[in-house]
Short mmCIF file of C-alpha atoms in Angstrom, two decimals:
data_model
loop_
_atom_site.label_atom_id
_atom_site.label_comp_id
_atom_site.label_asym_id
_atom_site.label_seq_id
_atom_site.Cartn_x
_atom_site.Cartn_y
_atom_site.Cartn_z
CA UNK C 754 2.60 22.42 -48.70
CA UNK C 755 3.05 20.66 -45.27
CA UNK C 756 3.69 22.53 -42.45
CA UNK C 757 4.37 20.19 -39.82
CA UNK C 758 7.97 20.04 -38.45
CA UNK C 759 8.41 23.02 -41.20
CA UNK C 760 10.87 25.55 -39.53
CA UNK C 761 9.83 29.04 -39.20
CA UNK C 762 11.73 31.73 -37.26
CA UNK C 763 9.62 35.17 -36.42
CA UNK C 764 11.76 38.13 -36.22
CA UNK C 765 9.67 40.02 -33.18
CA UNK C 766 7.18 39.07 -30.21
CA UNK C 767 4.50 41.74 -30.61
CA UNK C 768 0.50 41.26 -31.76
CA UNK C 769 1.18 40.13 -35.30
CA UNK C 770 4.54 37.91 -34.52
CA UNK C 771 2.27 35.94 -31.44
CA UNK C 772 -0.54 35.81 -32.97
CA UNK C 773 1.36 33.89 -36.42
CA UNK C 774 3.48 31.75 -34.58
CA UNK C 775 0.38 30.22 -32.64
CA UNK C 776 -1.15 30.14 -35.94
CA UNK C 777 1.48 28.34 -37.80
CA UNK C 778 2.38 26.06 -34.31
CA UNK C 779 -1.65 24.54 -34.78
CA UNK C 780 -0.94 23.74 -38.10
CA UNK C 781 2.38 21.68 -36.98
CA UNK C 782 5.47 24.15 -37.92
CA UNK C 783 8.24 24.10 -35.59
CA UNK C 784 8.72 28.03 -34.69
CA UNK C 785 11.18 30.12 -33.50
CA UNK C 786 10.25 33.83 -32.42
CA UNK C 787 13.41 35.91 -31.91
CA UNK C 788 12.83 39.10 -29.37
CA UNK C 789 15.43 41.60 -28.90
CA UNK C 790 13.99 42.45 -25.30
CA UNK C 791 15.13 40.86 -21.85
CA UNK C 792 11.57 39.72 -21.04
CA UNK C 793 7.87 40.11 -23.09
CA UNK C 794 6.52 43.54 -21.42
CA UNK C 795 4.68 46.28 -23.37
CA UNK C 796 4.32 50.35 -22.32
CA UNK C 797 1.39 50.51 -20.77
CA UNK C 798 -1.87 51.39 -23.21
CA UNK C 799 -5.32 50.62 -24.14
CA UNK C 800 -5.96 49.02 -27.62
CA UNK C 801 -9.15 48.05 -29.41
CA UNK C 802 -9.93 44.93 -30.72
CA UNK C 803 -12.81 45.62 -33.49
CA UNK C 804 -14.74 42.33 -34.61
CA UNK C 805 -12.71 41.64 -37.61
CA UNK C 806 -9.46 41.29 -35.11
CA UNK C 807 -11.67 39.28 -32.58
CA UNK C 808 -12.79 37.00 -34.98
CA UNK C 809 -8.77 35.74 -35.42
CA UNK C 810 -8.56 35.42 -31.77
CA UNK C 811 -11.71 33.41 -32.16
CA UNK C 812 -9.83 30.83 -35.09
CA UNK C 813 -6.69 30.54 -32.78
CA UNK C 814 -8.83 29.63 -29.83
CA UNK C 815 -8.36 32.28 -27.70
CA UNK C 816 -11.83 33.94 -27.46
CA UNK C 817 -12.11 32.42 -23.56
CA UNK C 818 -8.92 34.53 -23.07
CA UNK C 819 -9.93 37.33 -24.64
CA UNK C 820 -12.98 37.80 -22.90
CA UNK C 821 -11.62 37.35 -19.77
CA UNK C 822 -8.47 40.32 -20.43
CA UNK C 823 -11.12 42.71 -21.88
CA UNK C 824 -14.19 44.90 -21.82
CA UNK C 825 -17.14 44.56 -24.26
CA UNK C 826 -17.66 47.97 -25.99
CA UNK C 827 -21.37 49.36 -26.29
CA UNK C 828 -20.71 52.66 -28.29
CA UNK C 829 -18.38 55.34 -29.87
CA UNK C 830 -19.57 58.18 -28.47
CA UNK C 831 -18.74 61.70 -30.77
CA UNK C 832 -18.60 64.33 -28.03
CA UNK C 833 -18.17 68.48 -29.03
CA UNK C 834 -14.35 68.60 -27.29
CA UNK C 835 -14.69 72.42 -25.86
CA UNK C 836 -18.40 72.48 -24.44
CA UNK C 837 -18.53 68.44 -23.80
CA UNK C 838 -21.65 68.66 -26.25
CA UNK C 839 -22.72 64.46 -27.51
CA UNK C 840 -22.46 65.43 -31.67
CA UNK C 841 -23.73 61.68 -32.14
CA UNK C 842 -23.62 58.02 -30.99
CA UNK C 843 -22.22 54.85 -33.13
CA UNK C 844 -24.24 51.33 -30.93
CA UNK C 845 -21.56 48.93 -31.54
CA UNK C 846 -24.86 46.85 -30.53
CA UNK C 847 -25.65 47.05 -34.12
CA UNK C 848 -22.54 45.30 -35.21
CA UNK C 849 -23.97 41.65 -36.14
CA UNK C 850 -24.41 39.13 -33.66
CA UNK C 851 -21.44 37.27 -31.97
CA UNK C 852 -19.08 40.17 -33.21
CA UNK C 853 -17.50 41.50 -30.39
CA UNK C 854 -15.94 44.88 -30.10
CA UNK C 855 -13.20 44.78 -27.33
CA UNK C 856 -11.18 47.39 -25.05
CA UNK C 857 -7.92 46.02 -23.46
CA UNK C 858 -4.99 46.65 -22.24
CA UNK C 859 -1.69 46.17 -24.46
CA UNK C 860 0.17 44.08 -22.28
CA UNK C 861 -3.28 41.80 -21.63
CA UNK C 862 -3.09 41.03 -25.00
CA UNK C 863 0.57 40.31 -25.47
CA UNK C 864 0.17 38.03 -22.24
CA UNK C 865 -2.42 36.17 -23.64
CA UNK C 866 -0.79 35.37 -27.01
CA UNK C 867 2.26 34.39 -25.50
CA UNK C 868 0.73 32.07 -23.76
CA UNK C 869 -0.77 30.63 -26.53
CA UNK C 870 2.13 30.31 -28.60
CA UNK C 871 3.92 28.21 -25.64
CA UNK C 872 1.25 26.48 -25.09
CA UNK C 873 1.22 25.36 -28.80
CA UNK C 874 4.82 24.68 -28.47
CA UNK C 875 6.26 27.82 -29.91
CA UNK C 876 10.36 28.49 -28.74
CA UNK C 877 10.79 31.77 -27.48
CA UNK C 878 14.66 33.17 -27.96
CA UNK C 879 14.81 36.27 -25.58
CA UNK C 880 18.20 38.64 -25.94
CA UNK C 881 18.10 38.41 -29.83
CA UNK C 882 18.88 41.63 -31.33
CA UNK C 883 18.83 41.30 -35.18
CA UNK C 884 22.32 42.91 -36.68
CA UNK C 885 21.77 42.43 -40.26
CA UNK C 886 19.35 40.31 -42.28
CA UNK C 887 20.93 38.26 -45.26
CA UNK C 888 18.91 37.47 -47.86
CA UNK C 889 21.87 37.04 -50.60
CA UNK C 890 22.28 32.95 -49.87
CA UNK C 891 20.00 30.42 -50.93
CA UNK C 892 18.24 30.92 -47.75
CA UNK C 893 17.19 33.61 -45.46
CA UNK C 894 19.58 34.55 -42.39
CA UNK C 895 19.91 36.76 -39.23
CA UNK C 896 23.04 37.65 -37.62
CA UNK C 897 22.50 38.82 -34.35
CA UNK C 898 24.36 41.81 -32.55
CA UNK C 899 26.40 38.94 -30.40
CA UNK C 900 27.73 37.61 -33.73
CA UNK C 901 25.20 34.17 -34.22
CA UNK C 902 24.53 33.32 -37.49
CA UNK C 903 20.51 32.01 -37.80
CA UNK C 904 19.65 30.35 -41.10
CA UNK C 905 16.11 29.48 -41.66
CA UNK C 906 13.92 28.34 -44.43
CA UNK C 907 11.13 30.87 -43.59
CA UNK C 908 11.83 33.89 -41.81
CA UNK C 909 9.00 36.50 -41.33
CA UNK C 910 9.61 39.93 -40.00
CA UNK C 911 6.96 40.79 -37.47
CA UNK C 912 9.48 43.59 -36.05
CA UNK C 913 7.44 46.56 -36.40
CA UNK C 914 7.90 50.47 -37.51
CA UNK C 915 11.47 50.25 -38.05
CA UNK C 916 11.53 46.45 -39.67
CA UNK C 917 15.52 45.26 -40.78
CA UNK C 918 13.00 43.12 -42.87
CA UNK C 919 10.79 45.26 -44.55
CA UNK C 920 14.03 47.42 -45.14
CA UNK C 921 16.08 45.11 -46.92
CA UNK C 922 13.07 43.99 -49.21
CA UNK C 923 11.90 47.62 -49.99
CA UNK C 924 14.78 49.81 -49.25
CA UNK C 925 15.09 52.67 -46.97
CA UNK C 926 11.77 54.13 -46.37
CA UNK C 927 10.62 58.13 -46.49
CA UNK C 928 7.93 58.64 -43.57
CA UNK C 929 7.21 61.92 -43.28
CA UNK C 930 6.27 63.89 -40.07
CA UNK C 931 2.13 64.70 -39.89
CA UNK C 932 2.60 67.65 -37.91
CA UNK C 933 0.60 65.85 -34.89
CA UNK C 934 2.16 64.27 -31.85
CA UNK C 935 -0.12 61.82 -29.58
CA UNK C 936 0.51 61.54 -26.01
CA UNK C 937 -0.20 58.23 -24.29
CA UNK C 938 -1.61 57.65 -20.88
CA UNK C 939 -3.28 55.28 -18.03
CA UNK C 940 -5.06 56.86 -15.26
CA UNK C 941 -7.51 55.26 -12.62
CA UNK C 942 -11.40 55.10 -13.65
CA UNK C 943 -13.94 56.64 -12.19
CA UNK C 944 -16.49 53.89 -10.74
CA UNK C 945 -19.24 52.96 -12.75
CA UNK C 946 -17.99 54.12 -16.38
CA UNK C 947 -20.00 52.80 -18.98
CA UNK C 948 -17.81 51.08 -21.56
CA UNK C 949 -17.64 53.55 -24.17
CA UNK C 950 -15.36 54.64 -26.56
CA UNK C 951 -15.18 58.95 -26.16
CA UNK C 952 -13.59 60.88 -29.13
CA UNK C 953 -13.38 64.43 -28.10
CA UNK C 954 -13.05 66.56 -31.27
CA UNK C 955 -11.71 70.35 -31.26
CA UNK C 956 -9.86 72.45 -34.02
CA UNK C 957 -6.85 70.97 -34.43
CA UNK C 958 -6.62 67.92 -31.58
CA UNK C 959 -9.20 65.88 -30.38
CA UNK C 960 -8.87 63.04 -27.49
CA UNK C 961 -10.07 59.13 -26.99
CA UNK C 962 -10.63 57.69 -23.81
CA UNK C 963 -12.33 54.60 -22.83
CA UNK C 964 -12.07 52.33 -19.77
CA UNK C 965 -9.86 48.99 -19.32
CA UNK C 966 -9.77 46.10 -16.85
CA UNK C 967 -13.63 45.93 -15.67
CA UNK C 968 -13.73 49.67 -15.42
CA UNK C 969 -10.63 50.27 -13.21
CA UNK C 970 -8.84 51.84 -15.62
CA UNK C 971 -8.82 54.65 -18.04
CA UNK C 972 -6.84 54.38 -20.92
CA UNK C 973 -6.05 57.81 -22.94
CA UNK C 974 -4.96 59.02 -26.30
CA UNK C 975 -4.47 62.86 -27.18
CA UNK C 976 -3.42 64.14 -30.31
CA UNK C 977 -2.34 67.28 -31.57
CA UNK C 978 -1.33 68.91 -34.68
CA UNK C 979 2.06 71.22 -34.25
CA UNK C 980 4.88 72.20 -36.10
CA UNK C 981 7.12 71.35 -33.20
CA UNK C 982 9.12 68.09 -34.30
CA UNK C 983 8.49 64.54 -31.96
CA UNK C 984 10.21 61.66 -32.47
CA UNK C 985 8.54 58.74 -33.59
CA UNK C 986 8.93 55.95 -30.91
CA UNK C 987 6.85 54.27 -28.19
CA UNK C 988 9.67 55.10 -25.14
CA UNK C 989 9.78 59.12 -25.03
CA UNK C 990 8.34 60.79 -21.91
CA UNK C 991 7.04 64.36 -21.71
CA UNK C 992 5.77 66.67 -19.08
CA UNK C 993 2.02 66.63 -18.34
CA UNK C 994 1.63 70.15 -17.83
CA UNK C 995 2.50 70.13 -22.01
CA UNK C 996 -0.40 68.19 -22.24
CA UNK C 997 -2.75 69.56 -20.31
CA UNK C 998 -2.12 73.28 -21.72
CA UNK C 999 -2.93 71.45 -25.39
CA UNK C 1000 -6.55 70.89 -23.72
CA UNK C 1001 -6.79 73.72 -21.89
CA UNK C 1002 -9.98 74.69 -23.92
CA UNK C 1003 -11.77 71.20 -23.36
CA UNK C 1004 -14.35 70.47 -20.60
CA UNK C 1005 -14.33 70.39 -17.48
CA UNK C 1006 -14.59 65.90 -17.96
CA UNK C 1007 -11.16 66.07 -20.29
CA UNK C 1008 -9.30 69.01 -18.37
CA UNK C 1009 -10.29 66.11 -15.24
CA UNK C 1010 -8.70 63.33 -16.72
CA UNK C 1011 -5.66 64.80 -17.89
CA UNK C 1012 -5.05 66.73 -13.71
CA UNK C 1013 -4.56 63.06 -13.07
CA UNK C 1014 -1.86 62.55 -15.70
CA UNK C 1015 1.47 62.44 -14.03
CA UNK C 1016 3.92 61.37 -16.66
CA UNK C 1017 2.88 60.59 -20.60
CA UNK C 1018 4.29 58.77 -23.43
CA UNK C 1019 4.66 61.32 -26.21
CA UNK C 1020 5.36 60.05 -30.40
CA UNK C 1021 5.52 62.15 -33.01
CA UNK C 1022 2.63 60.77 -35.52
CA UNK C 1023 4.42 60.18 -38.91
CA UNK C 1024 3.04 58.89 -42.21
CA UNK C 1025 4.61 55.42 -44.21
CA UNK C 1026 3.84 54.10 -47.36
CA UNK C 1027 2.24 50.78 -47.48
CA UNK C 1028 5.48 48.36 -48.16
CA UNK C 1029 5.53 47.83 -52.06
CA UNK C 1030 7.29 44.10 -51.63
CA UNK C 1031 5.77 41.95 -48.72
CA UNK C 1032 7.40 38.63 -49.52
CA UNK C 1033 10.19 37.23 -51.21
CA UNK C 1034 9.99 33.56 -52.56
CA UNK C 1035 13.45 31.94 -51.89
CA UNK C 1036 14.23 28.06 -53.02
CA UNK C 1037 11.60 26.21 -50.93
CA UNK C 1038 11.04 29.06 -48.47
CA UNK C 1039 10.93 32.80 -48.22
CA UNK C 1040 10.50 36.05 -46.55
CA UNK C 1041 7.49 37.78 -45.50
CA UNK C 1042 6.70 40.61 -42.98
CA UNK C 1043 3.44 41.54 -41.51
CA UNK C 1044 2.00 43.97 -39.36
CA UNK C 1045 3.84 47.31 -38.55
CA UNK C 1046 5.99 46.19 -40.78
CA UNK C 1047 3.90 46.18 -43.73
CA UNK C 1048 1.39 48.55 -43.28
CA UNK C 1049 1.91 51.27 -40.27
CA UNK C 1050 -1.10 53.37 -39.85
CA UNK C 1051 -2.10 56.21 -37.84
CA UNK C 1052 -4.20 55.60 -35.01
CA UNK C 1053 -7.02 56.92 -36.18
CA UNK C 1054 -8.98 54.15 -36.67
CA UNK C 1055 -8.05 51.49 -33.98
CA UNK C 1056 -7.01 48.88 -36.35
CA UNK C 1057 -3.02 48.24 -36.04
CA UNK C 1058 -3.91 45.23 -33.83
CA UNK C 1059 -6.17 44.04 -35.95
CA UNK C 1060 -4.70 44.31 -38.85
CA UNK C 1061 -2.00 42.76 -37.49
CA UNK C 1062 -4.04 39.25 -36.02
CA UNK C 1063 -5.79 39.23 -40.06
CA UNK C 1064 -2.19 38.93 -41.48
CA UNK C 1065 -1.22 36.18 -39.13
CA UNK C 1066 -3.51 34.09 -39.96
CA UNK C 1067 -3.89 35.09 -43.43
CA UNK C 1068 -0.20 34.37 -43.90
CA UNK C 1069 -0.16 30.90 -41.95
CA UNK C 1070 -3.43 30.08 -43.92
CA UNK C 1071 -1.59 30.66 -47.14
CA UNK C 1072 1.19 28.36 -45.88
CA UNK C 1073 -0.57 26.20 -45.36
CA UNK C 1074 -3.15 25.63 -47.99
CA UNK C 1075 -1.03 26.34 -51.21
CA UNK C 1076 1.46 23.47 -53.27
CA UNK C 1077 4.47 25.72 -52.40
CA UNK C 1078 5.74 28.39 -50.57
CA UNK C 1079 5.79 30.77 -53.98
CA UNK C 1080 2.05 30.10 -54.28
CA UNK C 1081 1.61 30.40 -50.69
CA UNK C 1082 3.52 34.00 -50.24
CA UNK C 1083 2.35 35.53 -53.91
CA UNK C 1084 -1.19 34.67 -52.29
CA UNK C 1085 -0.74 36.65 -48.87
CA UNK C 1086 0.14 39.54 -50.64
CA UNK C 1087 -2.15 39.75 -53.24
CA UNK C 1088 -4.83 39.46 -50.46
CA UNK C 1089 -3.76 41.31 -47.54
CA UNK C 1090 -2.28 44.73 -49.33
CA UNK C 1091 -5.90 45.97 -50.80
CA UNK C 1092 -7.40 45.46 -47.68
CA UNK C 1093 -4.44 47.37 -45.76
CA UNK C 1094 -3.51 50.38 -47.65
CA UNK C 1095 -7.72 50.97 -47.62
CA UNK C 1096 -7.66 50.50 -43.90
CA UNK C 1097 -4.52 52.80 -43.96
CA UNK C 1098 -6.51 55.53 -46.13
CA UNK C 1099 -9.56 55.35 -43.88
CA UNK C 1100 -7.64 56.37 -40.67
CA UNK C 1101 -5.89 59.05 -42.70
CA UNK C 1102 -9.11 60.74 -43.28
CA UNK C 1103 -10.26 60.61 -39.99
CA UNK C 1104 -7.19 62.78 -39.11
CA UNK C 1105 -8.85 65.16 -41.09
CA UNK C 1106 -12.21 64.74 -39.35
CA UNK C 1107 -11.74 64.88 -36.14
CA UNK C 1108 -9.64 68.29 -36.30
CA UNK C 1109 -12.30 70.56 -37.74
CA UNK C 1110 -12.34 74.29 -37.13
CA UNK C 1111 -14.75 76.83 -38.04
CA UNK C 1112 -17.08 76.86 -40.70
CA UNK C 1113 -16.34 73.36 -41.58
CA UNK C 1114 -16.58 72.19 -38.11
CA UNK C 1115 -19.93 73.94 -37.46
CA UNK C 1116 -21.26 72.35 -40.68
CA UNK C 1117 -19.93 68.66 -39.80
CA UNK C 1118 -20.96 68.63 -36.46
CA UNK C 1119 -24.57 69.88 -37.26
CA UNK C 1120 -24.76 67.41 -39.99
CA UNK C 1121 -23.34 64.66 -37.73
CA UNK C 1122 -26.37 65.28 -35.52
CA UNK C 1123 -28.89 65.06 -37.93
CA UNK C 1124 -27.73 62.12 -39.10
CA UNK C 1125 -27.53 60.50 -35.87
CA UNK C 1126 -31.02 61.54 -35.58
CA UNK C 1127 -32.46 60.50 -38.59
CA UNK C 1128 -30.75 57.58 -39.52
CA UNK C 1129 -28.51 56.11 -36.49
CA UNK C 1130 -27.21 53.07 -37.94
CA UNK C 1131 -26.25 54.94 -41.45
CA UNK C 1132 -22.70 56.08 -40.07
CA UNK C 1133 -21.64 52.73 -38.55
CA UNK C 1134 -22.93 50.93 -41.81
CA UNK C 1135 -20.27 52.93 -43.70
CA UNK C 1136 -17.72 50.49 -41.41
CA UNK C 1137 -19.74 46.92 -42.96
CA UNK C 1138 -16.61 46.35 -45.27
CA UNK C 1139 -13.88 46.97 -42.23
CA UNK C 1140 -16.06 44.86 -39.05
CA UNK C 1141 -17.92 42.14 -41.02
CA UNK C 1142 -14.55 41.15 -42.73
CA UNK C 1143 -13.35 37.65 -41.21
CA UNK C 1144 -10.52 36.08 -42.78
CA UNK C 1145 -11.26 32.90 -40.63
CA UNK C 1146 -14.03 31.76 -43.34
CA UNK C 1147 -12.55 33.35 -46.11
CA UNK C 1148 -14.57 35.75 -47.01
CA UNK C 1149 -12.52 39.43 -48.73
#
């Protein structure tokens, strides 16, 4: 299947929707991403590129970017949340050479996909706010909210937690609320912070902080489990003061960070099923979503954006490489959902983890220790199958 001059249009202009329409732009498509927004901006947060993502980046051409926008990470660094006690140490050193662990900031990242999608000739459609999704013709369509009718021989829905795609090839979804909330902040570094990945564990909440642009900022995530209902979006404000009493009980270095706080993002944390249907074959095109839309995860394990780069070019691969799109879309599937509903599992037991209280928590931290101790590389070797995974040679 040949895609050059192939029409694609990408509903969404996030990690995943960038990231596949530079992909499928190398390989000679002629794509269309359609963004709802006014301009390309992101809420201002850290994210972590692991070397799995990076190694995407790397395919596309965009490791020179990427190493500009970001910070190399040198550890994960378990820290005892109410005494500030190290429980143990993961070296990201060990990782194997010329994998990269990255911190960034959101909107470096969207910045420098965008750019590569223009610069491979991508069209971006600001103002497009998808209305309905058709998929009852013999080809996909959009109707946007201003009444435009958009047919298209391959549309793929990179449009995130509350996908029109993903709904109208799985039906309404059933997420259900975890009980934790996460607050979201961006505070000024101290100088000289080593670029290190903090997870601050304490009975039910912990907090991860590491810094962004060459140490001048710190980025923050704090999570707590409540009964208290939040809604799930990335736009809701709350007062810091609510935050800070949740970590009241940390040290001295959290209860630091979060006096310089002024105004979070709060979202309630809330569980989805990995999408059952990811594609749908249609005459000589299809559907397919990706991303968000596909898989959400908690954040737990730092791997939405790269989960999200591995189905772009997974999915243009696919396109790509197989006699039709059928082939080409039965193909992404079958190889992207194992990998993402065991990703998905992963950060749902490190929930778990990191909220530990009593005897259990006394146990796992002492064993955590020992084990750092004894055997230091034995807890980041449980992460082989997640880092060493690069879908740019084909290998899982």
């Amino acid at each position: 299947m040949s895609l050059t001059g192939q029409p694609v249009t990408i509903l969404g202009a996030g990690v995943a929707g960038l990231a596949l329409a530079r992909a499928l732009a190398l390989r000679g498509a002629a794509v269309t991403v359609l963004e709802q927004a006014d301009a390309i901006r992101e809420v201002g947060a850290g994210l972590q590129i692991s070397p799995n993502g990076a190694a995407v980046l790397r395919g596309l051409d965009l490791q020179a970017d990427l190493d500009a926008a970001s910070m190399r990470a040198e550890a994960v660094q378990l820290i005892d949340g109410p005494t500030g006690d190290p429980v143990t140490r993961l070296d990201l050193a060990r990782l194997r050479p010329g994998h990269g662990y990255h911190f960034l900031h959101r909107a470096d990242l969207i910045a420098l996909l965008l750019k590569g999608a223009e610069a491979a000739g991508v069209t971006l459609r600001l103002l497009s706010r998808v209305g309905e999704v058709d998929l009852s013709g013999p080809v996909p369509a959009v109707v946007l909210e201003s009444g435009e009718r958009l047919q298209t021989p391959l549309l793929i829905g990179a449009d995130g937690l509350h996908s029109k795609v993903r709904a109208v090839l799985n039906g309404a979804g059933q997420p259900f609320f975890t009980h934790q909330v996460a607050w979201r902040a961006v505070i000024p570094c101290e100088p000289g912070a080593a670029p290190v990945a903090e997870v601050h564990m304490g009975p039910r909440r912990h907090l991860v902080s590491y810094p962004l642009r060459n140490g001048t900022l710190r980025n923050i995530v704090a999570v707590e489990e409540r009964d208290k209902w939040a809604e799930e979006s990335w736009t809701l404000r709350d007062d810091a003061i609510t935050l800070r009493i949740a970590f009241e009980r940390f040290s001295p270095r959290v209860r630091g960070w979060l006096d310089r706080v002024e105004d979070p993002w709060l979202w309630g944390l809330f569980r989805h099923q990995v999408a059952d249907a990811w594609v749908k074959p249609m005459g000589q095109g299809g559907v397919a979503i990706l991303g968000d839309a596909a898989h959400p995860t908690l954040p737990f394990l730092a791997q939405g954006a790269s989960m999200g780069l591995e189905d772009a070019w997974v999915l243009a691969q696919s396109l790509a490489t197989h006699d039709s799109p059928a082939a080409a879309l039965a193909a992404y599937q079958s190889t992207r959902k194992p990998r993402t509903t065991r990703i998905v599992a992963a950060a749902n037991a490190n929930a778990r983890a990191y909220h530990l209280s009593g005897l259990p928590r006394m146990i796992g931290h002492t064993g955590l220790r020992l084990l750092g101790r004894l055997s230091p590389g034995t807890m980041l070797s449980r992460f082989d199958w997640l880092y060493d995974h690069d879908v740019t040679v084909g290998r899982g």
